[in-house]
Amino acid sequence: MNLLTFNLPLVALIPFLGAPIAAWAARFSRVASAWVAGAVTFLSLLTLMPAVHIPFNNETLIQSWSWLPTLGLDFAFRLDGLSLLFSFLILLIGLLVILYARYYLSAQDSMGRFFAYLLMFMGSMLGIVLSENLIQLVIFWELTSLTSFLLISYWQYSQDARDGARMALTITGAGGLAMLAGVLMIGNMVGSFNLTDVLASGDLIRQNEHYLTALVLILLGVFTKSAQFPFHFWLPHAMAAPTPVSAYLHSATMVKAGIFILARLFPVLSGTEAWGWLVGGAGMITMVLGAYTALFKHDLKGLLAYSTISHLGLITLLFGFSTKLAAVAAIFHIINHATFKASLFMVAGIIDHECGTRDMRRVNGLLKYMPHTAILAMIAASAMAGVPLLNGFLSKEMFFQQALTATDHHTLSWAIPIIVTFGAVFSVAYSLRFIHDVFFNGEPQGLTKTPHEPPRFMRIPVDILVLLCLGVGMMPVLIVAPILTVAVAASLQGVPPDYSLAIWHGFNIPLLMSFIALVFGAIVYFYREKLFRWHDTNLPRLDAKTLFNRVTHGLLVSSGKISRLFDRGSLQNAISWVLLSGVAATLYGFLQFDSPLFGDRNLLDANLLTMIQVGILIVASILTAVMHHNRLVALIIIGVIGLIVSLGFVKFSAPDLALTQLSVEVVTIVLLLLALFFLPQHSPQERSHKRLTRDLVLSVSAGVTVMLLAMAVMTRDYSTISGFFLENSKPGGGGTNVVNVILVDFRGFDTLGEIVVLALAGLGIFALLENLKLPAPLRDIDGREWSHDPHPPIMQTLTRLLFPLMLMVAVFIFLRGHNLPGGGFIAGLIAAVALISQYLANGIAWTNARIKVDMHKVIAVGLTAAFVTGLAAMFLSYPFLTTTFTYLTWPIVGKFEIASAMVFDLGVFLVVVGATVLILVELGKLSHASHSLAQQEKK
């Protein structure tokens, strides 16, 4: 088997699969989780390695499986130079962060949870950079928002961590929704969501009348994720996360996701005036604002956060220039920024770890306490400032050159070199502050412990990253040129332009701009105290967090008012609004309808049996409304209604629906009986004639409206899709039971979603009811005490005799379901009723002692079987959940059909059994516990 046919999805999925293992490993030792996380990351890297040579051969590897072809969604992955570069950044820096976090986290921190979150985030990022399908990319994009929320809020006891996580999720999640809309528009323009087609359609997209709308939506996603103005404020508040999270998310991965989209869609969206103003304008403002603000931050991570914002703005500005050489400089700075910023974040974490604070006004003179760390920090900070012979200097030089070149393309281009030099001045100033305030500038002030060097292995990741800063700065052609070339070629979708990575280009204007930045940056830092006083005195204090909280609070208050207007804590009131809205919408439709209300289609003859059935249904419905005060009686009447509906399905040749209705009716009655035990046996009387009149008018109006709408539809000829299913059920799905084939084949994805919801509902109800104790009445409504014999012998005997028969019926219904009425859902309900009857008749303790099956595992096995069925089809290059069938001939049994859909149906069966039994048994436990408690209180 050729690994190059399926390794790319494994690269992205292995971290997801490894996350629960890392969490589980923490049960053995704290270090075990780190070892598992490192091994999983290394395995993902090894899985990528066989394909690494392909981008260097100027080729693109596409691995695709049809998933939902009618929606344009393929499970598709792409490896070219750009995705290879980002994959290396994600995996290699991820390995270093895992090693660093192993020593950073304290004994009180849950390593299993941390590394599980980290691996899930890693998989999400790999999914973004390796996706070939844009919709799939957006799915992974939103997963990064969710997993970063978990990482930022890792220290759950911290209010700042919780607030920062919520802010990040709100901003980036909203941007993700905007990006989804933009992606849908681009896919509609091109006719495909696959990047291969989109990247070849740049002219088509730019000439489309909706180009600007799509561009704005895409850029909203980019700007929110990469912290560009005016959405930059979430990033500093995300610094409440543990430092390994900041080093990983905010240097090499999450904030680079938006930059990746700029690089990926550069040949498609760039080259227009709108692109230049939006991308370039946001980048320039972000760069200058971030650089200026960073200087005034006293917290080490705060300084690094705003410096990250500034450098992200620099990269965004380069893409905004819309030239090929600017794209080269942008991608080069992506690499450089990842190395020096990750190392600086790690240094900040080391200082916090060894000093107990990150306040630069207190951590002074650390050079003599931590000389090794100080040297590493000074080199990395110098790279950030753009000092010669370091990697940051080379990309900064290219940046200055492109700023000068942009003077030929923009109206206000003369100001661009001045503005970028101004930003570079402050970049040098805050880098100097990082070096001087922390490692020089006197002695430490008010520390609770004496600073010292961290453990050796905690320092190794910083050593490696700083060596890369030096190596790329001195030998760029040897170290970085190959990967940079293929990444640029993939971003531009063409041959890279001529550019030089030489350390020395002679005396030129970019060198002069670098010199000015270094000199004036030092001057700004030298006069920082005066600048601090001027800043504090003259500039208004704008706290984006306060503004964000006010906006979110206002939204919550407004939504609360709207909710209270329609929902006053009364189900009756809520249903009234629903019915009123339905009646109004239908009447509006009737008034807009020019044709006669009823059509000329002949109606079916009404025979006596049908009239009796309808009459019973009407009478039972009226009795339910009239006698709802006595809830037990009303529940019995509702059961009659369910039975009559089942007979209606039988009359219209829908035995599957009839069986389903009956099974659901039994389970529902049991569920309501268990729940009614804790509710008043009588509901209060309605005494307001005004309210009764209103309800009567509304209910009659709704009933008449529905009747008219149904008649308007059914008295007209209309075409349905049932013919397609009838014709293709046997040849396409291998079954003659059309309903079952629809559920497990044609609409299998819907069924998969439904059983996932059912599983979540079962687990959620279990979690809510577990160990819950509710007060129970000692007597019934007539004052009689509850029976002291909860398990009558006759019922026990009958249920034990019927149990194997009921299970046999369930198996029979399951096996025949593909060709005759039945299937996994109905069989699951029957099996659940069989199990519940044992609990009801024999008690929970007796039944659990004999049926030692954990329903949580039953649900898990069912979901796994359903998903594996779909994935197996994709593995064989068929759309997700495509089924197949064949015929076998066995002695005695003869010829019979076997279909892969049976495995999927088995998953449905197990989920239905697991969730139903889990809910009902937990309710039964609650009733039993509360009843016992009431008896004890009586005694």
PDB file of C-alpha atoms in Angstrom, residues 641-836:
ATOM      1  CA  ILE A 641     -53.803   9.306  20.103  1.00  0.00           C
ATOM      2  CA  GLY A 642     -50.451   7.683  19.335  1.00  0.00           C
ATOM      3  CA  LEU A 643     -52.174   4.362  18.647  1.00  0.00           C
ATOM      4  CA  ILE A 644     -54.680   5.960  16.257  1.00  0.00           C
ATOM      5  CA  VAL A 645     -51.853   7.735  14.408  1.00  0.00           C
ATOM      6  CA  SER A 646     -50.105   4.378  14.039  1.00  0.00           C
ATOM      7  CA  LEU A 647     -53.285   2.890  12.522  1.00  0.00           C
ATOM      8  CA  GLY A 648     -53.348   5.825  10.115  1.00  0.00           C
ATOM      9  CA  PHE A 649     -49.830   4.934   8.968  1.00  0.00           C
ATOM     10  CA  VAL A 650     -50.965   1.347   8.461  1.00  0.00           C
ATOM     11  CA  LYS A 651     -53.916   2.464   6.342  1.00  0.00           C
ATOM     12  CA  PHE A 652     -51.635   4.469   4.049  1.00  0.00           C
ATOM     13  CA  SER A 653     -49.173   1.578   3.627  1.00  0.00           C
ATOM     14  CA  ALA A 654     -46.430   2.870   5.911  1.00  0.00           C
ATOM     15  CA  PRO A 655     -45.744  -0.076   8.220  1.00  0.00           C
ATOM     16  CA  ASP A 656     -42.260   1.196   9.124  1.00  0.00           C
ATOM     17  CA  LEU A 657     -43.742   4.419  10.423  1.00  0.00           C
ATOM     18  CA  ALA A 658     -46.432   2.508  12.286  1.00  0.00           C
ATOM     19  CA  LEU A 659     -43.862   0.301  14.022  1.00  0.00           C
ATOM     20  CA  THR A 660     -41.724   3.325  14.855  1.00  0.00           C
ATOM     21  CA  GLN A 661     -44.722   5.238  16.214  1.00  0.00           C
ATOM     22  CA  LEU A 662     -45.774   2.333  18.436  1.00  0.00           C
ATOM     23  CA  SER A 663     -42.254   1.794  19.758  1.00  0.00           C
ATOM     24  CA  VAL A 664     -41.725   5.485  20.456  1.00  0.00           C
ATOM     25  CA  GLU A 665     -45.139   5.646  22.104  1.00  0.00           C
ATOM     26  CA  VAL A 666     -44.262   2.893  24.569  1.00  0.00           C
ATOM     27  CA  VAL A 667     -40.905   4.436  25.456  1.00  0.00           C
ATOM     28  CA  THR A 668     -42.429   7.905  25.768  1.00  0.00           C
ATOM     29  CA  ILE A 669     -45.209   6.707  28.062  1.00  0.00           C
ATOM     30  CA  VAL A 670     -42.668   5.056  30.357  1.00  0.00           C
ATOM     31  CA  LEU A 671     -40.522   8.188  30.316  1.00  0.00           C
ATOM     32  CA  LEU A 672     -43.465  10.451  31.174  1.00  0.00           C
ATOM     33  CA  LEU A 673     -44.687   8.102  33.900  1.00  0.00           C
ATOM     34  CA  LEU A 674     -41.286   8.251  35.570  1.00  0.00           C
ATOM     35  CA  ALA A 675     -41.155  12.028  35.236  1.00  0.00           C
ATOM     36  CA  LEU A 676     -44.740  12.596  36.418  1.00  0.00           C
ATOM     37  CA  PHE A 677     -43.842  11.036  39.763  1.00  0.00           C
ATOM     38  CA  PHE A 678     -42.108  14.299  40.686  1.00  0.00           C
ATOM     39  CA  LEU A 679     -44.753  16.629  39.245  1.00  0.00           C
ATOM     40  CA  PRO A 680     -48.092  17.650  40.771  1.00  0.00           C
ATOM     41  CA  GLN A 681     -50.732  15.099  39.872  1.00  0.00           C
ATOM     42  CA  HIS A 682     -53.172  17.910  39.081  1.00  0.00           C
ATOM     43  CA  SER A 683     -52.460  21.126  37.207  1.00  0.00           C
ATOM     44  CA  PRO A 684     -54.060  24.411  38.351  1.00  0.00           C
ATOM     45  CA  GLN A 685     -57.418  25.454  36.940  1.00  0.00           C
ATOM     46  CA  GLU A 686     -57.583  28.277  34.416  1.00  0.00           C
ATOM     47  CA  ARG A 687     -59.985  30.830  35.874  1.00  0.00           C
ATOM     48  CA  SER A 688     -59.482  33.778  33.515  1.00  0.00           C
ATOM     49  CA  HIS A 689     -62.293  33.866  30.916  1.00  0.00           C
ATOM     50  CA  LYS A 690     -60.267  36.317  28.859  1.00  0.00           C
ATOM     51  CA  ARG A 691     -57.367  33.890  28.691  1.00  0.00           C
ATOM     52  CA  LEU A 692     -59.622  30.952  27.922  1.00  0.00           C
ATOM     53  CA  THR A 693     -61.273  32.916  25.103  1.00  0.00           C
ATOM     54  CA  ARG A 694     -57.914  33.915  23.698  1.00  0.00           C
ATOM     55  CA  ASP A 695     -56.645  30.343  23.760  1.00  0.00           C
ATOM     56  CA  LEU A 696     -59.836  29.058  22.129  1.00  0.00           C
ATOM     57  CA  VAL A 697     -59.663  31.590  19.301  1.00  0.00           C
ATOM     58  CA  LEU A 698     -55.973  30.944  18.743  1.00  0.00           C
ATOM     59  CA  SER A 699     -56.303  27.151  18.741  1.00  0.00           C
ATOM     60  CA  VAL A 700     -59.292  27.170  16.396  1.00  0.00           C
ATOM     61  CA  SER A 701     -57.509  29.622  14.081  1.00  0.00           C
ATOM     62  CA  ALA A 702     -54.391  27.462  14.028  1.00  0.00           C
ATOM     63  CA  GLY A 703     -56.411  24.300  13.366  1.00  0.00           C
ATOM     64  CA  VAL A 704     -58.425  25.887  10.552  1.00  0.00           C
ATOM     65  CA  THR A 705     -55.283  27.395   9.035  1.00  0.00           C
ATOM     66  CA  VAL A 706     -53.454  24.075   9.023  1.00  0.00           C
ATOM     67  CA  MET A 707     -56.503  22.359   7.542  1.00  0.00           C
ATOM     68  CA  LEU A 708     -56.768  24.948   4.758  1.00  0.00           C
ATOM     69  CA  LEU A 709     -53.055  24.744   4.033  1.00  0.00           C
ATOM     70  CA  ALA A 710     -53.172  20.939   3.916  1.00  0.00           C
ATOM     71  CA  MET A 711     -56.186  20.995   1.616  1.00  0.00           C
ATOM     72  CA  ALA A 712     -54.567  23.607  -0.621  1.00  0.00           C
ATOM     73  CA  VAL A 713     -51.574  21.313  -1.072  1.00  0.00           C
ATOM     74  CA  MET A 714     -53.289  17.939  -1.275  1.00  0.00           C
ATOM     75  CA  THR A 715     -55.954  19.023  -3.774  1.00  0.00           C
ATOM     76  CA  ARG A 716     -53.255  19.839  -6.330  1.00  0.00           C
ATOM     77  CA  ASP A 717     -51.042  17.576  -8.370  1.00  0.00           C
ATOM     78  CA  TYR A 718     -47.403  17.820  -7.400  1.00  0.00           C
ATOM     79  CA  SER A 719     -44.225  15.961  -8.217  1.00  0.00           C
ATOM     80  CA  THR A 720     -42.286  14.188  -5.484  1.00  0.00           C
ATOM     81  CA  ILE A 721     -38.871  12.564  -5.263  1.00  0.00           C
ATOM     82  CA  SER A 722     -40.366   9.296  -4.100  1.00  0.00           C
ATOM     83  CA  GLY A 723     -40.080   7.895  -7.617  1.00  0.00           C
ATOM     84  CA  PHE A 724     -36.308   8.198  -7.470  1.00  0.00           C
ATOM     85  CA  PHE A 725     -36.116   6.249  -4.223  1.00  0.00           C
ATOM     86  CA  LEU A 726     -38.523   3.588  -5.450  1.00  0.00           C
ATOM     87  CA  GLU A 727     -36.495   3.084  -8.626  1.00  0.00           C
ATOM     88  CA  ASN A 728     -33.066   3.098  -6.971  1.00  0.00           C
ATOM     89  CA  SER A 729     -33.715   1.445  -3.639  1.00  0.00           C
ATOM     90  CA  LYS A 730     -32.969  -2.070  -4.855  1.00  0.00           C
ATOM     91  CA  PRO A 731     -30.253  -1.434  -7.493  1.00  0.00           C
ATOM     92  CA  GLY A 732     -28.556   1.368  -5.554  1.00  0.00           C
ATOM     93  CA  GLY A 733     -29.057   0.358  -1.928  1.00  0.00           C
ATOM     94  CA  GLY A 734     -29.635  -3.376  -2.232  1.00  0.00           C
ATOM     95  CA  GLY A 735     -32.895  -3.327  -0.277  1.00  0.00           C
ATOM     96  CA  THR A 736     -36.590  -3.423  -1.046  1.00  0.00           C
ATOM     97  CA  ASN A 737     -37.593  -1.574   2.136  1.00  0.00           C
ATOM     98  CA  VAL A 738     -37.360   1.917   0.707  1.00  0.00           C
ATOM     99  CA  VAL A 739     -37.732   3.648   4.080  1.00  0.00           C
ATOM    100  CA  ASN A 740     -34.802   1.765   5.597  1.00  0.00           C
ATOM    101  CA  VAL A 741     -32.630   2.271   2.512  1.00  0.00           C
ATOM    102  CA  ILE A 742     -33.317   5.996   2.694  1.00  0.00           C
ATOM    103  CA  LEU A 743     -32.312   6.073   6.360  1.00  0.00           C
ATOM    104  CA  VAL A 744     -29.080   4.109   6.053  1.00  0.00           C
ATOM    105  CA  ASP A 745     -28.012   4.991   2.507  1.00  0.00           C
ATOM    106  CA  PHE A 746     -29.616   7.871   0.622  1.00  0.00           C
ATOM    107  CA  ARG A 747     -30.006  10.050   3.736  1.00  0.00           C
ATOM    108  CA  GLY A 748     -27.449   8.258   5.882  1.00  0.00           C
ATOM    109  CA  PHE A 749     -25.719  11.499   6.785  1.00  0.00           C
ATOM    110  CA  ASP A 750     -28.967  12.823   8.283  1.00  0.00           C
ATOM    111  CA  THR A 751     -29.364   9.625  10.287  1.00  0.00           C
ATOM    112  CA  LEU A 752     -25.773   9.902  11.488  1.00  0.00           C
ATOM    113  CA  GLY A 753     -26.449  13.408  12.738  1.00  0.00           C
ATOM    114  CA  GLU A 754     -29.634  12.266  14.453  1.00  0.00           C
ATOM    115  CA  ILE A 755     -27.970   9.457  16.382  1.00  0.00           C
ATOM    116  CA  VAL A 756     -25.182  11.830  17.425  1.00  0.00           C
ATOM    117  CA  VAL A 757     -27.841  14.191  18.802  1.00  0.00           C
ATOM    118  CA  LEU A 758     -29.582  11.258  20.502  1.00  0.00           C
ATOM    119  CA  ALA A 759     -26.294  10.152  22.069  1.00  0.00           C
ATOM    120  CA  LEU A 760     -25.584  13.675  23.316  1.00  0.00           C
ATOM    121  CA  ALA A 761     -29.109  13.940  24.701  1.00  0.00           C
ATOM    122  CA  GLY A 762     -28.730  10.643  26.552  1.00  0.00           C
ATOM    123  CA  LEU A 763     -25.353  11.588  27.996  1.00  0.00           C
ATOM    124  CA  GLY A 764     -26.575  15.068  28.891  1.00  0.00           C
ATOM    125  CA  ILE A 765     -29.668  13.810  30.714  1.00  0.00           C
ATOM    126  CA  PHE A 766     -27.555  11.233  32.519  1.00  0.00           C
ATOM    127  CA  ALA A 767     -25.150  13.949  33.667  1.00  0.00           C
ATOM    128  CA  LEU A 768     -28.030  16.112  34.880  1.00  0.00           C
ATOM    129  CA  LEU A 769     -29.762  13.327  36.803  1.00  0.00           C
ATOM    130  CA  GLU A 770     -26.746  11.516  38.230  1.00  0.00           C
ATOM    131  CA  ASN A 771     -26.706  11.718  42.025  1.00  0.00           C
ATOM    132  CA  LEU A 772     -29.681  14.104  41.959  1.00  0.00           C
ATOM    133  CA  LYS A 773     -32.089  13.898  44.863  1.00  0.00           C
ATOM    134  CA  LEU A 774     -35.606  15.273  44.588  1.00  0.00           C
ATOM    135  CA  PRO A 775     -38.343  15.346  47.224  1.00  0.00           C
ATOM    136  CA  ALA A 776     -41.001  12.720  46.612  1.00  0.00           C
ATOM    137  CA  PRO A 777     -44.605  12.641  47.859  1.00  0.00           C
ATOM    138  CA  LEU A 778     -45.382  10.092  50.578  1.00  0.00           C
ATOM    139  CA  ARG A 779     -48.927   9.477  49.300  1.00  0.00           C
ATOM    140  CA  ASP A 780     -50.873   9.715  46.113  1.00  0.00           C
ATOM    141  CA  ILE A 781     -53.454  12.404  45.390  1.00  0.00           C
ATOM    142  CA  ASP A 782     -56.152  10.535  47.311  1.00  0.00           C
ATOM    143  CA  GLY A 783     -53.979  10.141  50.417  1.00  0.00           C
ATOM    144  CA  ARG A 784     -53.069   6.495  49.929  1.00  0.00           C
ATOM    145  CA  GLU A 785     -49.522   5.435  50.767  1.00  0.00           C
ATOM    146  CA  TRP A 786     -47.314   4.043  48.065  1.00  0.00           C
ATOM    147  CA  SER A 787     -47.161   0.274  47.813  1.00  0.00           C
ATOM    148  CA  HIS A 788     -44.404  -1.399  49.804  1.00  0.00           C
ATOM    149  CA  ASP A 789     -44.206  -4.112  47.142  1.00  0.00           C
ATOM    150  CA  PRO A 790     -42.661  -2.289  44.166  1.00  0.00           C
ATOM    151  CA  HIS A 791     -41.909  -5.511  42.271  1.00  0.00           C
ATOM    152  CA  PRO A 792     -45.047  -7.714  42.070  1.00  0.00           C
ATOM    153  CA  PRO A 793     -44.190 -11.412  41.542  1.00  0.00           C
ATOM    154  CA  ILE A 794     -46.597 -11.839  38.622  1.00  0.00           C
ATOM    155  CA  MET A 795     -44.954  -8.954  36.754  1.00  0.00           C
ATOM    156  CA  GLN A 796     -41.502 -10.282  37.597  1.00  0.00           C
ATOM    157  CA  THR A 797     -42.335 -13.737  36.272  1.00  0.00           C
ATOM    158  CA  LEU A 798     -43.945 -12.525  33.069  1.00  0.00           C
ATOM    159  CA  THR A 799     -41.172 -10.080  32.175  1.00  0.00           C
ATOM    160  CA  ARG A 800     -38.472 -12.685  32.775  1.00  0.00           C
ATOM    161  CA  LEU A 801     -40.293 -15.117  30.489  1.00  0.00           C
ATOM    162  CA  LEU A 802     -40.912 -12.484  27.836  1.00  0.00           C
ATOM    163  CA  PHE A 803     -37.405 -11.007  27.917  1.00  0.00           C
ATOM    164  CA  PRO A 804     -35.706 -13.479  25.518  1.00  0.00           C
ATOM    165  CA  LEU A 805     -38.751 -13.376  23.250  1.00  0.00           C
ATOM    166  CA  MET A 806     -38.628  -9.571  23.093  1.00  0.00           C
ATOM    167  CA  LEU A 807     -34.917  -9.630  22.288  1.00  0.00           C
ATOM    168  CA  MET A 808     -35.562 -12.247  19.595  1.00  0.00           C
ATOM    169  CA  VAL A 809     -38.223  -9.980  18.090  1.00  0.00           C
ATOM    170  CA  ALA A 810     -35.760  -7.101  18.170  1.00  0.00           C
ATOM    171  CA  VAL A 811     -33.112  -9.172  16.362  1.00  0.00           C
ATOM    172  CA  PHE A 812     -35.714 -10.335  13.847  1.00  0.00           C
ATOM    173  CA  ILE A 813     -36.878  -6.765  13.192  1.00  0.00           C
ATOM    174  CA  PHE A 814     -33.273  -5.661  12.816  1.00  0.00           C
ATOM    175  CA  LEU A 815     -32.247  -8.402  10.354  1.00  0.00           C
ATOM    176  CA  ARG A 816     -35.286  -8.022   8.121  1.00  0.00           C
ATOM    177  CA  GLY A 817     -35.154  -4.222   8.084  1.00  0.00           C
ATOM    178  CA  HIS A 818     -33.312  -3.826   4.778  1.00  0.00           C
ATOM    179  CA  ASN A 819     -36.000  -5.610   2.791  1.00  0.00           C
ATOM    180  CA  LEU A 820     -39.079  -5.695   5.029  1.00  0.00           C
ATOM    181  CA  PRO A 821     -40.526  -3.318   7.643  1.00  0.00           C
ATOM    182  CA  GLY A 822     -38.053  -2.955  10.476  1.00  0.00           C
ATOM    183  CA  GLY A 823     -34.502  -1.707  10.920  1.00  0.00           C
ATOM    184  CA  GLY A 824     -32.060  -0.594  13.569  1.00  0.00           C
ATOM    185  CA  PHE A 825     -34.136   2.229  15.042  1.00  0.00           C
ATOM    186  CA  ILE A 826     -37.284   0.159  15.605  1.00  0.00           C
ATOM    187  CA  ALA A 827     -35.281  -2.848  16.794  1.00  0.00           C
ATOM    188  CA  GLY A 828     -33.352  -0.621  19.187  1.00  0.00           C
ATOM    189  CA  LEU A 829     -36.562   0.687  20.731  1.00  0.00           C
ATOM    190  CA  ILE A 830     -37.933  -2.836  21.123  1.00  0.00           C
ATOM    191  CA  ALA A 831     -34.705  -4.012  22.765  1.00  0.00           C
ATOM    192  CA  ALA A 832     -34.741  -0.943  25.017  1.00  0.00           C
ATOM    193  CA  VAL A 833     -38.317  -1.700  26.077  1.00  0.00           C
ATOM    194  CA  ALA A 834     -37.240  -5.291  26.850  1.00  0.00           C
ATOM    195  CA  LEU A 835     -34.452  -4.048  29.080  1.00  0.00           C
ATOM    196  CA  ILE A 836     -36.580  -1.371  30.739  1.00  0.00           C
TER     197      ILE A 836
END
